[in-house]
Short mmCIF file of C-alpha atoms in Angstrom, two decimals:
data_model
loop_
_atom_site.label_atom_id
_atom_site.label_comp_id
_atom_site.label_asym_id
_atom_site.label_seq_id
_atom_site.Cartn_x
_atom_site.Cartn_y
_atom_site.Cartn_z
CA UNK A 1 77.92 209.45 203.82
CA UNK A 2 78.74 212.08 201.03
CA UNK A 3 78.64 209.40 198.31
CA UNK A 4 75.45 207.90 199.73
CA UNK A 5 73.88 211.41 199.67
CA UNK A 6 74.88 212.08 195.82
CA UNK A 7 73.57 208.63 194.96
CA UNK A 8 70.25 209.20 196.79
CA UNK A 9 70.06 212.64 195.14
CA UNK A 10 70.07 211.22 191.67
CA UNK A 11 67.54 208.58 192.46
CA UNK A 12 64.96 211.10 193.94
CA UNK A 13 63.16 211.71 190.63
CA UNK A 14 59.36 211.41 189.87
CA UNK A 15 58.35 207.80 189.65
CA UNK A 16 61.30 206.35 191.50
CA UNK A 17 60.55 204.83 194.93
CA UNK A 18 61.91 205.50 198.50
CA UNK A 19 62.95 201.88 198.68
CA UNK A 20 65.59 202.46 195.87
CA UNK A 21 67.37 205.14 198.03
CA UNK A 22 67.47 202.73 201.03
CA UNK A 23 69.04 200.15 198.86
CA UNK A 24 71.61 202.33 197.23
CA UNK A 25 72.65 203.73 200.52
CA UNK A 26 73.32 200.29 201.91
CA UNK A 27 75.25 199.39 199.01
CA UNK A 28 77.30 202.43 199.21
CA UNK A 29 78.23 201.99 202.79
CA UNK A 30 79.35 198.43 202.09
CA UNK A 31 81.65 199.54 199.33
CA UNK A 32 83.37 201.77 202.01
CA UNK A 33 83.32 199.33 204.72
CA UNK A 34 81.02 201.43 207.17
CA UNK A 35 77.66 201.05 208.61
CA UNK A 36 74.75 203.37 208.26
CA UNK A 37 73.49 204.54 211.67
CA UNK A 38 70.45 202.67 213.08
CA UNK A 39 67.37 204.50 212.97
CA UNK A 40 68.43 207.42 210.62
CA UNK A 41 65.29 208.64 208.68
CA UNK A 42 64.79 211.42 206.09
CA UNK A 43 61.34 212.96 205.80
CA UNK A 44 59.29 215.08 203.35
CA UNK A 45 59.04 218.66 204.60
CA UNK A 46 56.31 221.12 204.02
CA UNK A 47 55.53 224.50 205.37
CA UNK A 48 55.73 224.41 209.27
CA UNK A 49 56.34 220.60 209.09
CA UNK A 50 59.88 218.97 209.26
CA UNK A 51 58.87 215.43 209.46
CA UNK A 52 56.06 214.67 206.93
CA UNK A 53 54.54 211.33 206.41
CA UNK A 54 56.58 210.26 203.45
CA UNK A 55 59.75 208.75 205.10
CA UNK A 56 62.98 207.60 203.48
CA UNK A 57 65.08 205.01 205.44
CA UNK A 58 68.54 206.35 205.04
CA UNK A 59 69.98 204.28 207.89
CA UNK A 60 70.05 200.69 209.09
CA UNK A 61 66.60 199.27 209.43
CA UNK A 62 64.89 198.09 212.45
CA UNK A 63 61.34 197.48 213.47
CA UNK A 64 60.91 201.28 214.12
CA UNK A 65 62.17 201.88 210.48
CA UNK A 66 59.33 200.07 208.74
CA UNK A 67 58.08 202.77 206.41
CA UNK A 68 55.32 202.74 203.66
CA UNK A 69 56.79 202.52 200.10
CA UNK A 70 55.94 205.40 197.72
CA UNK A 71 56.95 207.19 194.65
CA UNK A 72 58.63 210.56 194.47
CA UNK A 73 56.61 213.32 192.76
CA UNK A 74 57.41 216.64 191.25
CA UNK A 75 57.60 219.60 193.55
CA UNK A 76 58.22 217.78 196.69
CA UNK A 77 60.93 218.74 199.12
CA UNK A 78 62.83 216.39 201.54
CA UNK A 79 65.09 216.97 204.56
CA UNK A 80 67.72 214.18 203.74
CA UNK A 81 69.92 212.82 206.36
CA UNK A 82 72.90 210.32 206.13
CA UNK A 83 74.88 209.06 209.05
CA UNK A 84 77.67 206.32 208.73
CA UNK A 85 80.05 204.87 211.38
CA UNK A 86 83.02 202.79 211.36
CA UNK A 87 81.53 200.69 214.22
CA UNK A 88 78.38 198.68 214.25
CA UNK A 89 76.09 201.63 213.49
CA UNK A 90 74.25 201.35 216.84
CA UNK A 91 73.98 204.49 219.05
CA UNK A 92 72.90 205.16 222.60
CA UNK A 93 72.48 207.88 225.11
CA UNK A 94 75.22 208.50 227.82
CA UNK A 95 72.90 210.75 230.11
CA UNK A 96 73.67 213.98 228.58
CA UNK A 97 70.87 216.58 229.33
CA UNK A 98 68.63 217.06 226.43
CA UNK A 99 68.15 220.67 225.56
CA UNK A 100 66.38 220.61 221.97
CA UNK A 101 62.69 219.38 221.70
CA UNK A 102 59.80 219.86 219.28
CA UNK A 103 56.05 219.88 220.18
CA UNK A 104 53.89 216.99 219.58
CA UNK A 105 50.93 218.83 218.23
CA UNK A 106 48.41 215.89 218.55
CA UNK A 107 49.22 215.47 222.32
CA UNK A 108 47.32 217.16 225.20
CA UNK A 109 47.48 216.86 228.97
CA UNK A 110 46.54 218.91 231.90
CA UNK A 111 49.80 219.63 233.51
CA UNK A 112 50.18 219.70 237.49
CA UNK A 113 53.23 221.96 238.19
CA UNK A 114 53.16 225.74 237.85
CA UNK A 115 56.48 225.68 236.04
CA UNK A 116 55.49 223.10 233.44
CA UNK A 117 52.24 224.98 232.70
CA UNK A 118 54.15 228.16 232.32
CA UNK A 119 56.63 226.54 229.82
CA UNK A 120 54.17 224.59 228.05
CA UNK A 121 52.27 227.93 227.23
CA UNK A 122 55.39 229.60 226.08
CA UNK A 123 56.04 226.53 223.86
CA UNK A 124 52.60 226.68 222.24
CA UNK A 125 52.92 230.45 221.87
CA UNK A 126 56.33 230.65 220.27
CA UNK A 127 57.42 227.21 219.08
CA UNK A 128 54.22 225.26 218.17
CA UNK A 129 55.62 223.52 215.03
CA UNK A 130 59.51 223.66 214.96
CA UNK A 131 62.12 222.54 217.26
CA UNK A 132 63.43 224.66 220.11
CA UNK A 133 66.08 224.87 222.80
CA UNK A 134 65.50 225.54 226.53
CA UNK A 135 67.87 228.38 226.40
CA UNK A 136 65.43 230.32 223.98
CA UNK A 137 62.57 230.10 226.49
CA UNK A 138 63.92 232.98 228.54
CA UNK A 139 64.00 231.54 232.18
CA UNK A 140 66.20 228.64 231.51
CA UNK A 141 66.23 227.51 235.22
CA UNK A 142 62.48 227.21 235.22
CA UNK A 143 62.33 225.60 231.96
CA UNK A 144 64.59 222.90 232.98
CA UNK A 145 62.17 222.38 235.95
CA UNK A 146 59.18 222.16 233.84
CA UNK A 147 60.46 220.22 230.92
CA UNK A 148 60.37 217.00 232.90
CA UNK A 149 56.75 216.78 233.41
CA UNK A 150 56.07 217.78 229.72
CA UNK A 151 58.31 215.02 228.24
CA UNK A 152 57.00 212.39 230.67
CA UNK A 153 53.50 212.94 229.13
CA UNK A 154 54.87 213.07 225.58
CA UNK A 155 53.85 216.60 225.01
CA UNK A 156 57.23 217.19 223.26
CA UNK A 157 59.74 215.11 221.30
CA UNK A 158 63.35 215.23 222.75
CA UNK A 159 66.37 215.21 220.45
CA UNK A 160 69.02 213.47 222.64
CA UNK A 161 72.72 213.50 222.12
CA UNK A 162 73.58 210.09 220.72
CA UNK A 163 77.11 208.17 220.88
CA UNK A 164 78.72 205.34 219.13
CA UNK A 165 81.21 203.03 220.79
CA UNK A 166 84.51 204.96 221.93
CA UNK A 167 86.90 205.10 219.23
CA UNK A 168 84.72 204.75 216.25
CA UNK A 169 84.35 207.55 213.74
CA UNK A 170 80.91 208.92 212.71
CA UNK A 171 80.29 210.93 209.58
CA UNK A 172 77.16 212.83 208.71
CA UNK A 173 75.80 214.64 205.66
CA UNK A 174 72.48 216.60 205.76
CA UNK A 175 70.83 218.53 203.16
CA UNK A 176 67.26 219.79 201.82
CA UNK A 177 66.40 218.55 198.15
CA UNK A 178 63.72 219.91 195.98
CA UNK A 179 62.32 217.58 193.28
CA UNK A 180 61.83 219.86 190.16
CA UNK A 181 60.40 218.81 186.66
CA UNK A 182 63.90 218.85 185.02
CA UNK A 183 66.31 218.03 188.12
CA UNK A 184 66.39 217.23 191.82
CA UNK A 185 68.29 220.03 193.31
CA UNK A 186 69.88 220.47 196.85
CA UNK A 187 68.80 223.90 198.12
CA UNK A 188 71.21 223.68 201.10
CA UNK A 189 75.07 223.06 201.29
CA UNK A 190 76.32 219.79 199.86
CA UNK A 191 79.94 220.12 199.90
CA UNK A 192 82.51 217.34 199.11
CA UNK A 193 84.53 216.55 202.34
CA UNK A 194 88.29 216.94 202.16
CA UNK A 195 88.95 213.42 203.79
CA UNK A 196 89.40 210.67 201.28
CA UNK A 197 88.73 207.16 201.84
CA UNK A 198 91.30 204.15 200.97
CA UNK A 199 88.43 202.14 199.62
CA UNK A 200 86.45 203.09 196.63
CA UNK A 201 83.11 202.03 194.89
CA UNK A 202 83.67 199.23 192.39
CA UNK A 203 79.86 198.38 191.56
CA UNK A 204 79.52 199.58 188.02
CA UNK A 205 75.66 200.34 188.63
CA UNK A 206 76.46 202.94 191.35
CA UNK A 207 79.34 204.25 189.51
CA UNK A 208 77.08 204.98 186.43
CA UNK A 209 74.45 206.45 188.64
CA UNK A 210 77.06 208.86 190.35
CA UNK A 211 78.24 209.83 186.99
CA UNK A 212 74.92 211.16 186.06
CA UNK A 213 74.65 215.07 185.66
CA UNK A 214 72.33 216.31 188.50
CA UNK A 215 71.30 219.45 186.42
CA UNK A 216 69.28 218.98 183.21
CA UNK A 217 68.70 222.05 181.00
CA UNK A 218 65.10 222.82 180.17
CA UNK A 219 64.03 223.11 176.41
CA UNK A 220 63.76 227.04 177.19
CA UNK A 221 67.31 227.14 178.40
CA UNK A 222 68.54 225.36 175.50
CA UNK A 223 66.58 227.60 173.04
CA UNK A 224 68.09 230.60 174.77
CA UNK A 225 71.61 229.32 174.74
CA UNK A 226 71.27 228.30 171.06
CA UNK A 227 69.78 231.81 170.12
CA UNK A 228 72.78 233.56 171.94
CA UNK A 229 75.27 231.40 170.10
CA UNK A 230 73.72 232.12 166.73
CA UNK A 231 73.60 236.03 167.62
CA UNK A 232 77.34 235.84 168.70
CA UNK A 233 78.29 233.96 165.43
CA UNK A 234 76.32 236.46 163.47
CA UNK A 235 78.01 239.38 165.16
CA UNK A 236 81.40 237.80 164.44
CA UNK A 237 80.67 237.37 160.75
CA UNK A 238 79.42 241.15 160.62
CA UNK A 239 82.83 242.28 162.13
CA UNK A 240 84.88 240.25 159.47
CA UNK A 241 82.62 241.85 156.51
CA UNK A 242 83.29 245.30 158.10
#
């Protein structure tokens, strides 16, 4: 998952395509003998929008993972998500109660239950655009009662707990990336894991990609560093003459 994230970060440059990221994730996973989780998607993010229309498939594809191809552009931000499994990469729900939801702003329905209407009003007032937990709604007991009708009419999107087959290991890496003119910068934590795999990447194209520096110095930075070096050299010469 970490190597997939690092490879993707280097491909997320203006003019490169989202399909290139999808392809490199598949290659990295194959090298390590793991499967990307089915249905894993990464989205462009904007103010108050965590799942924008520009989507990168970073998991195993399927009918629901058909997305439009596009080219990355400067000054875009993306919430990147990578999840891999030692199993088949297929997850399922096991009946755990879902407690995290997000409002579907394009959906409306006249709710019948009083508890549902009260909860829905609170959602629109406090959590109209970003995900929320039922525990944050104050009266959690009434929230649990009202959420059923709200979910059934697709007024909110549930974020359920998903499971792989018992005994399989799942690893996940997530970060937010900002595409700048000179570099694509992870603006949230992207820490190398302590665990090491017995397998390694042998594809030279991917190795060359991972060897690329993420940060590129701008001309302004280069001039500033050059001037600082020249000033330091001049100061050293002056000390010798003294």
